[in-house]
Short mmCIF file of C-alpha atoms in Angstrom, two decimals:
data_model
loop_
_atom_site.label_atom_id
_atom_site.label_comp_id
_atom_site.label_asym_id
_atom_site.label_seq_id
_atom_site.Cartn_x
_atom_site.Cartn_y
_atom_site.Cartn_z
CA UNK V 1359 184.73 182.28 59.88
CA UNK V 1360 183.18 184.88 57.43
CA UNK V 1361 179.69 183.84 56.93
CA UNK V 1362 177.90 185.37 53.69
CA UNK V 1363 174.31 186.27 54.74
CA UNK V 1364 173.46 188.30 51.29
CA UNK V 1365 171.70 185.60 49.17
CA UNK V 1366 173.08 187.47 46.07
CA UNK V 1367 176.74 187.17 47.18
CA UNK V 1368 176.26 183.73 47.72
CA UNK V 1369 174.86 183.13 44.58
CA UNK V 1370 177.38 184.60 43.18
CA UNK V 1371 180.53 182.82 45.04
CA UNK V 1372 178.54 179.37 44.38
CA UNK V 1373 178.17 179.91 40.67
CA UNK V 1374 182.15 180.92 40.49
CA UNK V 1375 182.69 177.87 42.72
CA UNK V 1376 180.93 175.61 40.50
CA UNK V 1377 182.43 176.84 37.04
CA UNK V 1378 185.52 177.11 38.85
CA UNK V 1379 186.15 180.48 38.24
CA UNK V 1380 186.66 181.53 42.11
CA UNK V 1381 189.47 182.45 43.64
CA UNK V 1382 191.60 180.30 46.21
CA UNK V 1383 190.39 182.35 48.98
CA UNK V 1384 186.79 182.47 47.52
CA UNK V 1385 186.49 178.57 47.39
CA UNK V 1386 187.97 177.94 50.48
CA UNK V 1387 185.14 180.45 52.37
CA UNK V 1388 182.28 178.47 50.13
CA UNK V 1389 183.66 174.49 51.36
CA UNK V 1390 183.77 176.04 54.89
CA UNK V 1391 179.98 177.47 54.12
CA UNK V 1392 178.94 173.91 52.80
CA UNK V 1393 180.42 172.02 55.64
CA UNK V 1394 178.46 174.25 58.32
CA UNK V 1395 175.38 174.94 56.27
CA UNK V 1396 172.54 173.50 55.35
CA UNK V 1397 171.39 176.41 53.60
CA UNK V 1398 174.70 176.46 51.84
CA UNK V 1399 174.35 173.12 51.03
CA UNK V 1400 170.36 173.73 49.44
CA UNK V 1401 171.56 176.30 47.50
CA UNK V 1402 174.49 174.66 46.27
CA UNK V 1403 171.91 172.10 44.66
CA UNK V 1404 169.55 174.37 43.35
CA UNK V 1405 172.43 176.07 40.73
CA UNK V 1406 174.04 172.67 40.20
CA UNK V 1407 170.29 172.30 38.73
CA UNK V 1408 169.60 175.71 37.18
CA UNK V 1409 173.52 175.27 35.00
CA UNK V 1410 172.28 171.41 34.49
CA UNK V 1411 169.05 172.95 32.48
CA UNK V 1412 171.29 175.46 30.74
CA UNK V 1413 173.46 172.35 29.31
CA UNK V 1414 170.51 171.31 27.63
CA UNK V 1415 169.83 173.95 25.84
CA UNK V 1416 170.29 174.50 22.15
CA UNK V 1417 172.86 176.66 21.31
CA UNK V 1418 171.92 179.76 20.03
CA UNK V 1419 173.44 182.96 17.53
CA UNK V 1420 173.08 185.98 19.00
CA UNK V 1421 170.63 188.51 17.29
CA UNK V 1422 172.02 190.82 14.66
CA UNK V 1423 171.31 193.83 17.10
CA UNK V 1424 173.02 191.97 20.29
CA UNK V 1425 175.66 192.27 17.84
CA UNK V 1426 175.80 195.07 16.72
CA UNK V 1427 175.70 196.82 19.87
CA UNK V 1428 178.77 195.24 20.96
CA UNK V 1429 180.39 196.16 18.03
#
């Protein structure tokens, strides 16, 4: 089994997993992780939190110079 030790590519892979924006492969490597980690598993709840706080959160406009500089 590949086991991710870099916090910030598990971060990563458990954010995609949880907007559901990681591939098959991807997915399949973080339900192996969660079934054989508890560290998996911790971190797993600690972003379901962090995107449950972004939900309620106001919507916001981006400035006029975000913007711009993408334009």
């Amino acid at each position: 089994m590949s086991q991710i030790d870099n916090h910030d590519e598990r971060t990563r892979m458990l954010r995609e997993f949880l907007l559901g924006t990681s591939s098959p492969e991807e997915t399949e490597v973080v339900r192996r992780n969660l079934a054989e980690s508890s560290e998996w598993q911790e971190a797993l709840v600690r972003e379901q939190h962090a995107l449950a706080l972004l939900d309620v959160l106001e919507p916001e406009a981006p400035s006029r110079d975000l913007s711009a500089a993408i334009l």
